[in-house]
mmCIF file of C-alpha atoms in Angstrom:
data_model
loop_
_atom_site.group_PDB
_atom_site.id
_atom_site.type_symbol
_atom_site.label_atom_id
_atom_site.label_comp_id
_atom_site.label_asym_id
_atom_site.label_seq_id
_atom_site.Cartn_x
_atom_site.Cartn_y
_atom_site.Cartn_z
ATOM 1 C CA MET Q 189 -1.234 42.460 33.177
ATOM 2 C CA GLU Q 190 -2.615 39.540 35.162
ATOM 3 C CA THR Q 191 -5.644 40.063 37.402
ATOM 4 C CA LYS Q 192 -7.185 38.498 40.493
ATOM 5 C CA THR Q 193 -10.876 37.962 41.257
ATOM 6 C CA VAL Q 194 -11.758 39.770 44.471
ATOM 7 C CA GLU Q 195 -14.561 39.002 46.881
ATOM 8 C CA ALA Q 196 -14.822 41.475 49.768
ATOM 9 C CA LEU Q 197 -16.502 40.736 53.090
ATOM 10 C CA VAL Q 198 -17.228 44.223 54.379
ATOM 11 C CA SER Q 199 -17.633 45.245 57.988
ATOM 12 C CA VAL Q 200 -18.317 48.528 59.737
ATOM 13 C CA GLY Q 201 -16.238 48.076 62.841
ATOM 14 C CA GLN Q 202 -16.835 44.464 63.880
ATOM 15 C CA ARG Q 203 -20.356 44.405 62.392
ATOM 16 C CA TYR Q 204 -20.796 42.485 59.156
ATOM 17 C CA ALA Q 205 -22.284 44.824 56.550
ATOM 18 C CA GLY Q 206 -22.382 42.538 53.528
ATOM 19 C CA ARG Q 207 -20.576 41.011 50.597
ATOM 20 C CA VAL Q 208 -19.464 42.818 47.447
ATOM 21 C CA PRO Q 209 -20.118 41.112 44.111
ATOM 22 C CA ALA Q 210 -16.890 39.639 42.735
ATOM 23 C CA PHE Q 211 -14.793 41.909 40.529
ATOM 24 C CA GLU Q 212 -11.511 41.711 38.639
ATOM 25 C CA VAL Q 213 -8.562 43.890 39.590
ATOM 26 C CA GLU Q 214 -4.881 44.161 38.778
ATOM 27 C CA PRO Q 215 -2.158 43.487 39.679
ATOM 28 C CA ALA Q 216 -2.706 39.822 40.414
ATOM 29 C CA TRP Q 217 -0.540 39.724 43.548
ATOM 30 C CA TRP Q 218 -2.743 39.027 46.574
ATOM 31 C CA SER Q 219 -0.823 41.393 48.832
ATOM 32 C CA GLU Q 220 -1.259 44.360 46.467
ATOM 33 C CA VAL Q 221 -4.496 46.118 47.442
ATOM 34 C CA GLU Q 222 -4.404 49.661 46.054
ATOM 35 C CA GLY Q 223 -6.612 48.679 43.126
ATOM 36 C CA VAL Q 224 -8.944 46.785 45.451
ATOM 37 C CA THR Q 225 -9.701 49.723 47.716
ATOM 38 C CA ARG Q 226 -9.934 52.113 44.751
ATOM 39 C CA GLN Q 227 -12.791 50.084 43.278
ATOM 40 C CA LEU Q 228 -14.457 49.509 46.640
ATOM 41 C CA ASP Q 229 -14.295 53.197 47.564
ATOM 42 C CA GLN Q 230 -16.089 54.070 44.341
ATOM 43 C CA LEU Q 231 -18.592 51.252 44.609
ATOM 44 C CA LEU Q 232 -19.511 51.839 48.248
ATOM 45 C CA SER Q 233 -19.054 55.644 48.311
ATOM 46 C CA VAL Q 234 -16.960 55.354 51.469
ATOM 47 C CA ARG Q 235 -13.271 54.929 52.290
ATOM 48 C CA THR Q 236 -12.234 51.276 52.758
ATOM 49 C CA MET Q 237 -9.207 49.417 54.088
ATOM 50 C CA VAL Q 238 -8.238 45.794 53.415
ATOM 51 C CA LEU Q 239 -7.525 44.153 56.760
ATOM 52 C CA ARG Q 240 -6.428 40.672 55.760
ATOM 53 C CA LEU Q 241 -6.732 37.682 53.487
ATOM 54 C CA VAL Q 242 -9.509 35.282 54.483
ATOM 55 C CA HIS Q 243 -9.181 32.794 51.627
ATOM 56 C CA ALA Q 244 -7.258 32.402 48.381
ATOM 57 C CA ASP Q 245 -7.341 29.837 45.616
ATOM 58 C CA GLU Q 246 -3.981 28.122 45.600
ATOM 59 C CA ALA Q 247 -3.425 27.317 41.924
ATOM 60 C CA VAL Q 248 -0.587 29.856 41.814
ATOM 61 C CA VAL Q 249 0.438 30.854 45.320
ATOM 62 C CA GLY Q 250 0.636 34.604 45.812
ATOM 63 C CA ARG Q 251 -1.164 35.814 42.707
ATOM 64 C CA GLY Q 252 -4.238 35.356 40.551
ATOM 65 C CA GLY Q 253 -7.304 33.233 41.093
ATOM 66 C CA ARG Q 254 -10.021 34.101 43.589
ATOM 67 C CA VAL Q 255 -9.162 35.918 46.792
ATOM 68 C CA VAL Q 256 -11.453 36.804 49.683
ATOM 69 C CA TYR Q 257 -10.538 39.750 51.917
ATOM 70 C CA HIS Q 258 -11.937 41.135 55.140
ATOM 71 C CA VAL Q 259 -12.465 44.801 54.307
ATOM 72 C CA GLN Q 260 -13.347 47.529 56.781
ATOM 73 C CA ALA Q 261 -15.573 50.385 55.609
ATOM 74 C CA LEU Q 262 -14.770 53.599 57.469
ATOM 75 C CA GLY Q 263 -18.414 54.657 57.378
ATOM 76 C CA GLU Q 264 -21.756 53.317 56.232
ATOM 77 C CA PRO Q 265 -21.595 51.907 52.683
ATOM 78 C CA ARG Q 266 -23.963 53.186 50.018
ATOM 79 C CA ALA Q 267 -27.300 51.417 50.278
ATOM 80 C CA GLY Q 268 -28.256 48.726 47.802
ATOM 81 C CA VAL Q 269 -24.747 47.637 46.789
ATOM 82 C CA LEU Q 270 -23.879 44.951 49.334
ATOM 83 C CA ASP Q 271 -25.416 41.509 49.572
ATOM 84 C CA GLU Q 272 -26.492 41.670 53.215
ATOM 85 C CA THR Q 273 -27.298 37.968 53.529
ATOM 86 C CA PRO Q 274 -25.745 36.786 56.827
ATOM 87 C CA TYR Q 275 -22.348 35.234 56.217
ATOM 88 C CA ASP Q 276 -21.823 31.830 57.766
ATOM 89 C CA GLY Q 277 -18.596 31.886 59.706
ATOM 90 C CA TRP Q 278 -18.364 35.641 60.217
ATOM 91 C CA ASP Q 279 -17.819 35.272 63.959
ATOM 92 C CA ALA Q 280 -14.757 33.132 63.247
ATOM 93 C CA ILE Q 281 -13.360 35.762 60.857
ATOM 94 C CA VAL Q 282 -13.480 38.555 63.441
ATOM 95 C CA ALA Q 283 -12.605 36.361 66.434
ATOM 96 C CA PRO Q 284 -9.257 37.389 67.967
ATOM 97 C CA ASP Q 285 -6.202 35.382 66.986
ATOM 98 C CA PRO Q 286 -2.997 35.660 69.025
ATOM 99 C CA LEU Q 287 -0.914 35.633 65.838
ATOM 100 C CA ARG Q 288 -2.939 38.230 63.944
ATOM 101 C CA ALA Q 289 -0.939 41.199 62.691
ATOM 102 C CA THR Q 290 -1.924 44.471 64.347
ATOM 103 C CA TRP Q 291 -2.904 46.019 61.003
ATOM 104 C CA ALA Q 292 -5.175 43.056 60.239
ATOM 105 C CA GLU Q 293 -7.337 43.951 63.242
ATOM 106 C CA VAL Q 294 -10.358 46.229 62.928
ATOM 107 C CA ASP Q 295 -9.085 49.849 62.909
ATOM 108 C CA GLY Q 296 -5.499 48.573 62.558
ATOM 109 C CA PRO Q 297 -4.574 50.486 59.370
ATOM 110 C CA GLY Q 298 -6.319 53.552 60.782
ATOM 111 C CA ARG Q 299 -4.036 53.598 63.810
ATOM 112 C CA LEU Q 300 -0.979 53.514 61.561
ATOM 113 C CA ILE Q 301 -2.399 56.336 59.423
ATOM 114 C CA GLU Q 302 -3.230 58.578 62.362
ATOM 115 C CA TRP Q 303 0.231 58.085 63.844
ATOM 116 C CA ALA Q 304 1.825 59.063 60.535
ATOM 117 C CA ARG Q 305 -0.439 62.100 60.169
ATOM 118 C CA GLY Q 306 0.660 63.230 63.598
ATOM 119 C CA ILE Q 307 4.144 63.634 62.103
ATOM 120 C CA ILE Q 308 3.536 64.793 58.520
ATOM 121 C CA GLY Q 309 0.116 66.412 58.812
ATOM 122 C CA PRO Q 310 -3.350 65.602 57.407
ATOM 123 C CA LEU Q 311 -2.220 64.170 54.085
ATOM 124 C CA ASP Q 312 -4.356 61.742 52.086
ATOM 125 C CA PRO Q 313 -3.319 58.072 52.538
ATOM 126 C CA VAL Q 314 -3.450 55.227 50.024
ATOM 127 C CA GLN Q 315 -3.185 51.641 51.231
ATOM 128 C CA VAL Q 316 -0.746 49.924 48.852
ATOM 129 C CA LYS Q 317 0.012 46.551 50.379
ATOM 130 C CA THR Q 318 -1.104 44.300 53.201
ATOM 131 C CA TRP Q 319 -0.186 40.748 54.101
ATOM 132 C CA ASN Q 320 1.334 38.779 56.950
ATOM 133 C CA LEU Q 321 4.722 40.526 56.804
ATOM 134 C CA SER Q 322 3.779 44.184 56.469
ATOM 135 C CA CYS Q 323 1.254 46.906 55.767
ATOM 136 C CA LEU Q 324 2.299 49.764 53.498
ATOM 137 C CA ILE Q 325 0.536 53.140 53.285
ATOM 138 C CA ARG Q 326 1.553 55.802 50.756
ATOM 139 C CA PHE Q 327 1.280 59.523 51.467
ATOM 140 C CA PRO Q 328 2.415 62.367 49.215
ATOM 141 C CA GLY Q 329 6.175 62.276 49.715
ATOM 142 C CA ALA Q 330 6.204 59.605 52.426
ATOM 143 C CA TRP Q 331 5.507 55.955 53.255
ATOM 144 C CA ALA Q 332 4.180 54.494 56.507
ATOM 145 C CA LYS Q 333 5.018 50.857 57.120
ATOM 146 C CA ALA Q 334 4.123 48.376 59.834
ATOM 147 C CA THR Q 335 6.095 45.153 60.121
ATOM 148 C CA SER Q 336 5.479 41.855 61.885
ATOM 149 C CA ARG Q 337 6.913 41.027 65.284
ATOM 150 C CA PHE Q 338 9.386 38.608 63.675
ATOM 151 C CA CYS Q 339 10.664 41.079 61.044
ATOM 152 C CA SER Q 340 13.000 44.021 61.310
ATOM 153 C CA ILE Q 341 11.739 47.588 61.700
ATOM 154 C CA ASP Q 342 12.765 49.509 58.587
ATOM 155 C CA ALA Q 343 13.398 52.805 60.348
ATOM 156 C CA ASP Q 344 15.511 51.206 63.068
ATOM 157 C CA ILE Q 345 17.708 49.381 60.558
ATOM 158 C CA ILE Q 346 18.033 52.511 58.424
ATOM 159 C CA ASP Q 347 19.199 54.533 61.421
ATOM 160 C CA HIS Q 348 22.159 52.159 61.742
ATOM 161 C CA ILE Q 349 22.895 52.329 58.010
ATOM 162 C CA HIS Q 350 22.824 56.127 58.017
ATOM 163 C CA ARG Q 351 25.747 56.212 60.440
ATOM 164 C CA TYR Q 352 27.948 55.179 57.519
ATOM 165 C CA ASP Q 353 26.064 56.211 54.370
ATOM 166 C CA ALA Q 354 23.356 58.835 54.782
ATOM 167 C CA GLN Q 355 22.085 58.380 51.210
ATOM 168 C CA LEU Q 356 21.951 54.579 50.930
ATOM 169 C CA ALA Q 357 18.453 54.278 52.430
ATOM 170 C CA PRO Q 358 15.422 56.594 52.654
ATOM 171 C CA THR Q 359 15.236 59.380 55.225
ATOM 172 C CA VAL Q 360 13.520 58.379 58.471
ATOM 173 C CA LEU Q 361 10.682 60.744 59.413
ATOM 174 C CA GLY Q 362 9.422 58.800 62.419
ATOM 175 C CA THR Q 363 9.639 55.507 64.303
ATOM 176 C CA SER Q 364 7.407 53.775 66.814
ATOM 177 C CA ALA Q 365 9.507 50.807 67.864
ATOM 178 C CA GLY Q 366 6.868 49.370 70.184
ATOM 179 C CA ASP Q 367 4.324 49.261 67.358
ATOM 180 C CA ARG Q 368 6.993 48.317 64.789
ATOM 181 C CA TRP Q 369 5.999 51.309 62.654
ATOM 182 C CA SER Q 370 8.245 53.301 60.323
ATOM 183 C CA LEU Q 371 7.592 56.566 58.510
ATOM 184 C CA LEU Q 372 10.023 57.099 55.642
ATOM 185 C CA ALA Q 373 10.491 59.838 53.080
ATOM 186 C CA HIS Q 374 9.817 58.797 49.520
ATOM 187 C CA ALA Q 375 13.000 57.714 47.728
ATOM 188 C CA PRO Q 376 12.913 59.625 44.436
ATOM 189 C CA GLY Q 377 13.434 58.036 41.066
ATOM 190 C CA VAL Q 378 12.509 54.628 39.717
ATOM 191 C CA ASP Q 379 13.001 50.997 40.702
ATOM 192 C CA CYS Q 380 16.190 49.596 39.165
ATOM 193 C CA TRP Q 381 14.841 46.355 37.707
ATOM 194 C CA GLN Q 382 17.288 46.624 34.800
ATOM 195 C CA PRO Q 383 20.344 48.216 36.447
ATOM 196 C CA ASP Q 384 23.167 49.503 34.275
ATOM 197 C CA PRO Q 385 26.797 48.761 35.227
ATOM 198 C CA PRO Q 386 27.327 52.078 37.090
ATOM 199 C CA THR Q 387 24.242 51.379 39.213
ATOM 200 C CA ILE Q 388 25.436 47.870 40.081
ATOM 201 C CA GLU Q 389 28.889 49.193 40.944
ATOM 202 C CA ASP Q 390 27.532 52.021 43.092
ATOM 203 C CA VAL Q 391 24.907 50.110 45.072
ATOM 204 C CA VAL Q 392 26.873 46.896 45.626
ATOM 205 C CA SER Q 393 30.116 48.581 46.679
ATOM 206 C CA ARG Q 394 28.388 51.074 49.000
ATOM 207 C CA TRP Q 395 26.377 48.317 50.649
ATOM 208 C CA VAL Q 396 29.538 46.250 51.219
ATOM 209 C CA ASP Q 397 31.164 49.295 52.837
ATOM 210 C CA VAL Q 398 28.239 49.638 55.245
ATOM 211 C CA GLN Q 399 28.169 45.911 55.981
ATOM 212 C CA ALA Q 400 31.874 45.975 56.799
ATOM 213 C CA GLU Q 401 31.249 48.735 59.353
ATOM 214 C CA LEU Q 402 28.154 47.116 60.843
ATOM 215 C CA ALA Q 403 29.973 43.820 61.421
ATOM 216 C CA ALA Q 404 31.260 45.258 64.692
ATOM 217 C CA GLU Q 405 27.744 46.263 65.771
ATOM 218 C CA VAL Q 406 25.602 43.211 65.132
ATOM 219 C CA ASP Q 407 24.780 42.826 68.823
ATOM 220 C CA GLU Q 408 23.196 46.293 68.761
ATOM 221 C CA LEU Q 409 20.797 45.465 65.944
ATOM 222 C CA ASP Q 410 17.133 44.723 66.632
ATOM 223 C CA ALA Q 411 16.968 42.140 63.871
ATOM 224 C CA PRO Q 412 16.427 38.390 63.572
ATOM 225 C CA VAL Q 413 19.602 36.327 63.820
ATOM 226 C CA LEU Q 414 20.505 33.405 61.587
ATOM 227 C CA ARG Q 415 24.220 32.710 61.700
ATOM 228 C CA PRO Q 416 25.574 29.861 59.557
ATOM 229 C CA GLU Q 417 26.611 27.922 62.661
ATOM 230 C CA HIS Q 418 22.948 27.830 63.742
ATOM 231 C CA LEU Q 419 21.782 26.050 60.604
ATOM 232 C CA ALA Q 420 22.405 22.460 61.718
ATOM 233 C CA ASP Q 421 20.108 22.803 64.718
ATOM 234 C CA GLU Q 422 17.534 24.805 62.780
ATOM 235 C CA VAL Q 423 17.377 22.318 59.888
ATOM 236 C CA SER Q 424 17.175 19.377 62.306
ATOM 237 C CA ARG Q 425 14.119 21.063 63.776
ATOM 238 C CA LEU Q 426 12.634 21.491 60.298
ATOM 239 C CA LEU Q 427 12.866 17.749 59.724
ATOM 240 C CA THR Q 428 10.423 17.281 62.616
ATOM 241 C CA ILE Q 429 7.970 19.824 61.163
ATOM 242 C CA VAL Q 430 8.113 19.865 57.376
ATOM 243 C CA ALA Q 431 6.406 17.074 55.477
ATOM 244 C CA LEU Q 432 9.030 15.720 53.093
ATOM 245 C CA PRO Q 433 8.801 12.609 50.918
ATOM 246 C CA GLY Q 434 10.926 9.800 52.355
ATOM 247 C CA ASP Q 435 13.783 10.128 49.868
ATOM 248 C CA ASP Q 436 13.913 13.884 50.351
ATOM 249 C CA ALA Q 437 14.020 13.565 54.135
ATOM 250 C CA LEU Q 438 16.932 11.132 53.829
ATOM 251 C CA ALA Q 439 18.704 13.530 51.458
ATOM 252 C CA VAL Q 440 18.369 16.393 53.959
ATOM 253 C CA GLU Q 441 19.741 14.149 56.691
ATOM 254 C CA GLU Q 442 22.701 13.363 54.409
ATOM 255 C CA LEU Q 443 23.147 17.095 53.803
ATOM 256 C CA LEU Q 444 23.375 17.629 57.562
ATOM 257 C CA THR Q 445 26.253 15.175 57.784
ATOM 258 C CA LYS Q 446 28.122 17.192 55.136
ATOM 259 C CA LEU Q 447 27.224 20.577 56.564
ATOM 260 C CA PRO Q 448 30.445 21.004 58.614
ATOM 261 C CA GLY Q 449 32.508 20.825 55.426
ATOM 262 C CA VAL Q 450 30.276 23.354 53.685
ATOM 263 C CA LEU Q 451 30.515 25.716 56.656
ATOM 264 C CA SER Q 452 34.283 25.306 56.748
ATOM 265 C CA GLU Q 453 34.531 26.434 53.132
ATOM 266 C CA LEU Q 454 32.332 29.440 53.910
ATOM 267 C CA ASP Q 455 34.519 30.372 56.880
ATOM 268 C CA ALA Q 456 37.605 30.196 54.657
ATOM 269 C CA SER Q 457 36.281 33.191 52.726
ATOM 270 C CA GLY Q 458 37.161 35.361 55.710
ATOM 271 C CA LEU Q 459 33.988 37.453 55.529
ATOM 272 C CA PRO Q 460 32.345 38.623 58.752
ATOM 273 C CA ILE Q 461 28.865 38.104 60.146
ATOM 274 C CA THR Q 462 26.976 41.343 59.621
ATOM 275 C CA LEU Q 463 23.625 42.830 58.638
ATOM 276 C CA VAL Q 464 22.071 41.148 55.596
ATOM 277 C CA HIS Q 465 19.409 42.954 53.559
ATOM 278 C CA GLY Q 466 17.589 39.677 52.976
ATOM 279 C CA ASP Q 467 15.851 40.615 49.699
ATOM 280 C CA PHE Q 468 18.704 42.249 47.814
ATOM 281 C CA HIS Q 469 17.323 42.341 44.277
ATOM 282 C CA PRO Q 470 17.414 45.433 42.025
ATOM 283 C CA GLY Q 471 13.677 46.020 42.378
ATOM 284 C CA ASN Q 472 14.519 47.137 45.904
ATOM 285 C CA TRP Q 473 16.947 49.757 44.598
ATOM 286 C CA ARG Q 474 15.810 53.272 43.662
ATOM 287 C CA SER Q 475 17.629 55.750 41.423
ATOM 288 C CA ASP Q 476 16.885 59.310 40.339
ATOM 289 C CA GLY Q 477 19.906 59.374 38.047
ATOM 290 C CA THR Q 478 22.069 61.017 40.689
ATOM 291 C CA ASN Q 479 21.613 59.115 43.916
ATOM 292 C CA ARG Q 480 20.771 55.485 44.438
ATOM 293 C CA ALA Q 481 19.142 54.057 47.557
ATOM 294 C CA ILE Q 482 18.108 50.635 48.865
ATOM 295 C CA VAL Q 483 14.562 50.204 50.200
ATOM 296 C CA ASP Q 484 12.495 47.542 51.990
ATOM 297 C CA TRP Q 485 14.585 46.597 55.037
ATOM 298 C CA ALA Q 486 11.999 44.468 56.867
ATOM 299 C CA ASP Q 487 13.645 41.197 55.761
ATOM 300 C CA SER Q 488 17.005 42.222 57.234
ATOM 301 C CA PHE Q 489 18.746 39.859 59.606
ATOM 302 C CA VAL Q 490 22.128 39.132 61.119
ATOM 303 C CA GLY Q 491 23.910 36.562 58.976
ATOM 304 C CA HIS Q 492 26.531 36.030 56.302
ATOM 305 C CA PRO Q 493 26.864 38.760 53.634
ATOM 306 C CA ALA Q 494 27.204 36.299 50.739
ATOM 307 C CA ILE Q 495 23.456 35.709 51.076
ATOM 308 C CA ASP Q 496 22.806 39.101 49.509
ATOM 309 C CA ILE Q 497 25.035 38.610 46.480
ATOM 310 C CA GLN Q 498 23.546 35.156 45.965
ATOM 311 C CA ARG Q 499 20.073 36.708 45.946
ATOM 312 C CA LEU Q 500 21.147 39.458 43.553
ATOM 313 C CA ARG Q 501 22.887 37.087 41.148
ATOM 314 C CA GLY Q 502 19.768 34.940 40.964
ATOM 315 C CA TRP Q 503 17.677 37.895 39.766
ATOM 316 C CA MET Q 504 19.984 38.983 36.964
ATOM 317 C CA PRO Q 505 20.997 37.678 33.544
ATOM 318 C CA GLN Q 506 24.321 35.881 33.786
ATOM 319 C CA ALA Q 507 26.462 38.722 32.434
ATOM 320 C CA GLN Q 508 24.988 41.209 34.889
ATOM 321 C CA GLY Q 509 25.203 38.706 37.718
ATOM 322 C CA ASP Q 510 28.861 37.981 36.975
ATOM 323 C CA HIS Q 511 29.581 41.701 36.959
ATOM 324 C CA ALA Q 512 27.823 42.141 40.307
ATOM 325 C CA VAL Q 513 29.884 39.324 41.809
ATOM 326 C CA GLU Q 514 33.123 40.901 40.575
ATOM 327 C CA VAL Q 515 32.145 44.240 42.093
ATOM 328 C CA TRP Q 516 31.108 42.588 45.352
ATOM 329 C CA SER Q 517 34.321 40.566 45.635
ATOM 330 C CA ALA Q 518 36.511 43.583 44.879
ATOM 331 C CA ALA Q 519 34.643 45.664 47.459
ATOM 332 C CA TRP Q 520 35.210 43.074 50.187
ATOM 333 C CA LYS Q 521 38.866 42.698 49.211
ATOM 334 C CA ARG Q 522 39.287 46.446 49.697
ATOM 335 C CA ARG Q 523 37.756 46.197 53.159
ATOM 336 C CA ILE Q 524 39.393 42.904 54.206
ATOM 337 C CA PRO Q 525 42.515 42.406 52.089
ATOM 338 C CA ASN Q 526 43.147 38.870 53.352
ATOM 339 C CA SER Q 527 39.623 37.694 52.532
ATOM 340 C CA GLU Q 528 38.712 35.383 49.655
ATOM 341 C CA PRO Q 529 35.136 36.414 48.856
ATOM 342 C CA PHE Q 530 34.757 34.057 45.887
ATOM 343 C CA ARG Q 531 35.136 31.094 48.248
ATOM 344 C CA ALA Q 532 31.812 32.017 49.859
ATOM 345 C CA LEU Q 533 29.819 31.687 46.645
ATOM 346 C CA GLN Q 534 29.648 27.925 46.199
ATOM 347 C CA PRO Q 535 28.782 27.060 49.814
ATOM 348 C CA MET Q 536 26.168 29.803 49.777
ATOM 349 C CA THR Q 537 24.298 28.073 46.932
ATOM 350 C CA VAL Q 538 23.502 25.416 49.551
ATOM 351 C CA LEU Q 539 23.429 27.492 52.721
ATOM 352 C CA GLY Q 540 21.299 30.240 51.199
ATOM 353 C CA ARG Q 541 18.561 27.704 50.539
ATOM 354 C CA LEU Q 542 18.779 26.401 54.094
ATOM 355 C CA VAL Q 543 18.518 29.955 55.405
ATOM 356 C CA GLY Q 544 15.430 30.416 53.237
ATOM 357 C CA ALA Q 545 13.827 27.250 54.603
ATOM 358 C CA VAL Q 546 14.429 28.357 58.188
ATOM 359 C CA MET Q 547 13.146 31.865 57.563
ATOM 360 C CA TYR Q 548 9.980 30.670 55.867
ATOM 361 C CA GLN Q 549 9.261 28.308 58.747
ATOM 362 C CA ARG Q 550 9.679 31.224 61.148
ATOM 363 C CA PHE Q 551 7.034 33.042 59.140
ATOM 364 C CA LEU Q 552 4.686 30.073 59.392
ATOM 365 C CA ASP Q 553 5.299 29.734 63.117
ATOM 366 C CA ASN Q 554 4.287 33.343 63.681
ATOM 367 C CA ILE Q 555 1.352 34.111 61.377
ATOM 368 C CA GLU Q 556 -2.287 33.231 61.717
ATOM 369 C CA PRO Q 557 -3.620 30.195 59.812
ATOM 370 C CA ASP Q 558 -5.530 32.045 57.059
ATOM 371 C CA GLU Q 559 -2.364 33.812 55.894
ATOM 372 C CA ARG Q 560 -0.079 30.780 55.875
ATOM 373 C CA VAL Q 561 -1.092 30.038 52.302
ATOM 374 C CA TYR Q 562 1.569 32.515 51.149
ATOM 375 C CA HIS Q 563 4.410 30.408 52.570
ATOM 376 C CA ALA Q 564 3.036 26.939 53.314
ATOM 377 C CA ASP Q 565 5.183 25.079 50.767
ATOM 378 C CA ASP Q 566 8.282 27.267 50.972
ATOM 379 C CA PRO Q 567 10.268 25.402 53.668
ATOM 380 C CA ARG Q 568 9.864 22.144 51.755
ATOM 381 C CA THR Q 569 10.864 23.589 48.379
ATOM 382 C CA GLU Q 570 13.870 25.388 49.893
ATOM 383 C CA LEU Q 571 15.104 22.191 51.544
ATOM 384 C CA GLN Q 572 14.737 20.332 48.270
ATOM 385 C CA ALA Q 573 16.636 23.094 46.464
ATOM 386 C CA ALA Q 574 19.422 22.891 49.062
ATOM 387 C CA VAL Q 575 19.815 19.188 48.383
ATOM 388 C CA ALA Q 576 19.934 19.812 44.617
ATOM 389 C CA ALA Q 577 22.576 22.516 45.130
ATOM 390 C CA MET Q 578 24.652 20.224 47.332
ATOM 391 C CA ARG Q 579 24.661 17.540 44.665
ATOM 392 C CA ALA Q 580 25.477 20.041 41.925
ATOM 393 C CA CYS Q 581 28.506 21.168 43.932
ATOM 394 C CA GLY Q 582 29.679 17.578 44.344
ATOM 395 C CA TRP Q 583 29.502 17.522 48.126
#
């Protein structure tokens, strides 16, 4: 397994306590921090929490290389371990930022943990993940999650889903909508990275059934909105923000002139605007052999349902992807007999990329500068991919 090289700048509260000698840890993903705090807890003889990314080498965005975190020690670290040499720039690291996530603030993860313990009792927490989109804390039998102001709240979305399928998403144990916190029961089983045909058939068809019901309730959902008809204005805005080479910028402008025809083909499919999962790959499915559930609802938004099948198909080998599409199309035909779901697939190869570009720019607009490294190039690459898809379709 790949590793990352971690450097930890440790504080007790706001006070800089020192720097930990660099160490290797797996997995390599920057946002995965369970291994980081495990080593730091042992090294410093005190519980630690990763607050945020301060710096990362950018050779491979999102994983590997050298990463520097601001880490909070929840007590005085063991003497003689930290390099206590004053750190140039520490004041800038702890200075408030209006776009900082609440869990990236000093005591931020602790507030989430104490809230969760108020519901499930004094169970031992493990910080699993932290980055600009969410913070994830594992308890025995439960997960606490905080999401960014521009993401959906898992528990809120799940409450809507449970109206129509009580087993399709984890049980909600608690919600703090104002804090954007969710407390969810653990979904038993394993991640379905290699789903068998019955799993594909079960999850895809049940999700379509829920989407068909939720189409009448989209105005009730506390979720970001990105309808296909909004894309022209959103992409025009991107052209004023995203640095594209001249030929690429001209190609996106050409795409905009052809967008009405692409949208018309999408509309001809007859599918409704509804809730979209947003990251509908099988790694976000869980199965215990009896029941199957979908997890990780923070990327959900109001949009076109073909986005989800496009995402799923891209994660699977062709045979599995083709099977998933057949199941998806048949499920929509059962719900809307006059629909033509297959007609949505080709336009979505273009529109899905445009949606991705817009979403990534929304991330960048709403996260503090140090964390933008995760997404800095994504709007550009998604726009370029949309152009390539348009040309491949012959538009």
